[in-house]
Amino acid sequence: MTTLGDKTFILEPTEGYTPEVGRLLAMMEYARGTTIYATQNLSVEELDYRINGQGNSIGSLLLHIACVEEVYQILTFEERDPTEQEMKKLRAGLTLGDSAFKESEGNAASFYLEKLSKVREMTKFQLKQKEDNWLDEEFPFGPEHLANNYFRWFHVFEDELNHRGQIKLILSYMKRHKDSK
């Protein structure tokens, strides 16, 4: 067996966190790192691009990723629904579409990277306060289901990974479209 020093693909507990919370955070950090890598050098034009002028832009999707994480901070750390004032701030990013595009249009990559970083720092701060048994606490999830905190935070980065797939699709389409001109 070959021994390599690169532990990029080893999901271990994160130092300073309980073992399972730290392992969950390691998964979240890997997902976020791949999102940042895919988008950090994009121009404003690329971030605002929408296939055939419709659908979501990459910027809208990045805004969405940050808003989803922020709403789950409220749901899981504060154990409450967002207030109307909080929803007013988050609604466009959560619902995507034209409202998210209008809110995100014209922003540089640094705008999204800062937003993603700030929301993640708060998540990390809050997770540091939690014990592993917190992950097993169950709450309503929609009108018919229960979900534990482990699933709810899995859902946060699952959503990010799905949207990163959309980002890659938009980038691929954009590249092909530019090359055909």
Coordinates of C-alpha atoms in Angstrom, one line a residue:
M1 CA 0.0 0.0 0.0
T2 CA 1.3 3.4 -0.9
T3 CA 1.3 6.1 1.8
L4 CA 0.4 9.6 0.6
G5 CA 0.4 12.8 2.6
D6 CA -2.7 14.3 1.0
K7 CA -5.7 13.7 3.2
T8 CA -8.2 15.7 1.0
F9 CA -10.5 12.7 0.7
I10 CA -10.3 11.5 4.3
L11 CA -13.3 12.6 6.3
E12 CA -12.2 12.9 9.9
P13 CA -13.5 14.7 12.9
T14 CA -12.5 18.4 12.8
E15 CA -10.3 19.5 15.6
G16 CA -12.2 21.5 18.2
Y17 CA -15.5 19.8 17.6
T18 CA -17.1 16.7 19.0
P19 CA -16.3 13.6 16.8
E20 CA -19.6 13.3 14.8
V21 CA -20.2 17.1 14.6
G22 CA -16.6 17.5 13.4
R23 CA -17.1 14.8 10.7
L24 CA -20.2 16.5 9.5
L25 CA -18.4 19.8 9.4
A26 CA -15.6 18.1 7.4
M27 CA -18.1 17.0 4.8
M28 CA -19.6 20.5 4.7
E29 CA -16.2 22.1 4.3
Y30 CA -15.3 19.8 1.4
A31 CA -18.5 20.6 -0.4
R32 CA -17.9 24.4 0.2
G33 CA -14.3 24.2 -1.0
T34 CA -15.4 22.6 -4.3
T35 CA -18.1 25.3 -4.8
I36 CA -15.5 28.1 -4.1
Y37 CA -13.0 26.5 -6.4
A38 CA -15.5 26.3 -9.3
T39 CA -16.6 30.0 -8.9
Q40 CA -13.9 32.1 -7.3
N41 CA -12.3 33.3 -10.6
L42 CA -15.5 34.0 -12.5
S43 CA -16.2 37.5 -13.9
V44 CA -19.4 39.4 -13.2
E45 CA -20.6 38.6 -16.7
E46 CA -20.1 34.9 -16.0
L47 CA -21.8 35.1 -12.6
D48 CA -24.8 36.8 -14.2
Y49 CA -25.1 34.5 -17.2
R50 CA -28.4 32.7 -17.6
I51 CA -28.9 30.1 -20.3
N52 CA -31.0 31.7 -23.0
G53 CA -31.6 34.6 -20.6
Q54 CA -33.7 32.5 -18.4
G55 CA -33.4 30.4 -15.2
N56 CA -30.8 30.9 -12.5
S57 CA -27.5 32.5 -12.9
I58 CA -24.4 31.2 -11.1
G59 CA -24.6 34.3 -8.8
S60 CA -28.2 33.5 -7.9
L61 CA -27.2 29.9 -7.1
L62 CA -24.4 31.1 -4.8
L63 CA -26.8 33.5 -3.1
H64 CA -29.2 30.6 -2.6
I65 CA -26.5 28.4 -1.1
A66 CA -25.7 31.1 1.5
C67 CA -29.4 31.8 2.3
V68 CA -30.2 28.1 2.7
E69 CA -27.4 27.8 5.2
E70 CA -28.5 30.9 7.1
V71 CA -32.1 29.7 7.3
Y72 CA -30.9 26.3 8.7
Q73 CA -28.9 28.2 11.3
I74 CA -32.2 29.7 12.5
L75 CA -34.1 26.4 12.3
T76 CA -31.5 24.3 14.0
F77 CA -29.4 26.5 16.3
E78 CA -32.3 28.7 17.4
E79 CA -34.9 26.0 17.1
R80 CA -37.5 28.3 15.5
D81 CA -38.9 29.4 12.2
P82 CA -37.4 32.6 10.6
T83 CA -39.2 35.8 11.4
E84 CA -40.9 37.8 8.7
Q85 CA -38.1 40.3 8.8
E86 CA -35.5 37.4 8.4
M87 CA -37.6 35.9 5.5
K88 CA -37.7 39.3 3.8
K89 CA -33.9 39.3 3.8
L90 CA -33.6 35.7 2.7
R91 CA -36.7 35.1 0.5
A92 CA -35.2 36.0 -2.9
G93 CA -32.2 33.8 -2.4
L94 CA -34.3 30.9 -1.0
T95 CA -36.9 31.0 -3.8
L96 CA -34.4 31.6 -6.7
G97 CA -35.9 32.7 -10.1
D98 CA -36.1 36.3 -11.2
S99 CA -36.1 37.8 -7.7
A100 CA -32.8 36.1 -6.9
F101 CA -31.4 37.2 -10.2
K102 CA -32.4 40.8 -9.6
E103 CA -30.8 40.7 -6.1
S104 CA -27.6 39.1 -7.2
E105 CA -27.0 40.7 -10.6
G106 CA -23.9 42.8 -11.0
N107 CA -21.9 41.3 -8.0
A108 CA -18.3 40.2 -8.3
A109 CA -17.2 36.8 -7.1
S110 CA -15.8 38.4 -3.9
F111 CA -19.4 39.4 -2.9
Y112 CA -20.5 35.7 -2.9
L113 CA -17.3 34.4 -1.4
E114 CA -17.6 36.9 1.5
K115 CA -21.3 36.0 2.0
L116 CA -20.5 32.2 1.9
S117 CA -17.6 32.7 4.3
K118 CA -19.6 34.8 6.8
V119 CA -22.5 32.4 7.0
R120 CA -20.1 29.4 7.3
E121 CA -18.1 31.1 10.1
M122 CA -21.4 31.4 12.1
T123 CA -22.2 27.8 11.4
K124 CA -18.8 26.7 12.6
F125 CA -19.2 28.9 15.7
Q126 CA -22.6 27.4 16.5
L127 CA -21.5 23.8 15.8
K128 CA -18.6 24.2 18.2
Q129 CA -21.2 24.6 20.9
K130 CA -22.9 21.3 20.1
E131 CA -22.4 17.8 21.4
D132 CA -22.8 14.8 19.1
N133 CA -26.2 13.9 20.7
W134 CA -27.6 17.2 19.3
L135 CA -27.3 15.6 15.8
D136 CA -29.9 13.0 16.8
E137 CA -32.5 15.5 18.0
E138 CA -35.7 15.3 15.9
F139 CA -37.9 18.1 14.6
P140 CA -40.7 18.4 12.1
F141 CA -39.5 18.5 8.5
G142 CA -42.3 19.6 6.3
P143 CA -45.9 18.8 7.1
E144 CA -45.5 15.0 7.2
H145 CA -42.0 14.1 8.2
L146 CA -39.5 14.2 11.1
A147 CA -35.8 14.9 10.5
N148 CA -32.9 14.9 12.9
N149 CA -30.3 17.7 12.9
Y150 CA -27.8 15.4 11.2
F151 CA -30.2 15.1 8.2
R152 CA -31.0 18.8 8.3
W153 CA -27.4 19.7 8.0
F154 CA -26.7 17.0 5.4
H155 CA -29.6 18.6 3.5
V156 CA -27.8 21.9 3.6
F157 CA -24.7 20.6 1.8
E158 CA -26.7 18.2 -0.4
D159 CA -28.5 21.2 -1.7
E160 CA -25.2 23.0 -2.2
L161 CA -23.8 20.0 -4.2
N162 CA -26.9 19.9 -6.4
H163 CA -26.6 23.6 -7.2
R164 CA -22.9 23.2 -7.8
G165 CA -23.9 20.7 -10.5
Q166 CA -26.1 23.3 -12.0
I167 CA -23.2 25.8 -11.8
K168 CA -21.0 23.4 -13.8
L169 CA -23.8 22.9 -16.3
I170 CA -24.2 26.6 -16.8
L171 CA -20.4 27.0 -17.1
S172 CA -20.3 24.2 -19.7
Y173 CA -23.1 25.7 -21.7
M174 CA -21.6 29.1 -21.5
K175 CA -18.3 27.9 -22.8
R176 CA -19.8 26.0 -25.7
H177 CA -22.0 29.0 -26.5
K178 CA -18.9 31.4 -26.5
D179 CA -16.9 28.9 -28.6
S180 CA -19.6 28.7 -31.3
K181 CA -19.7 32.4 -31.9

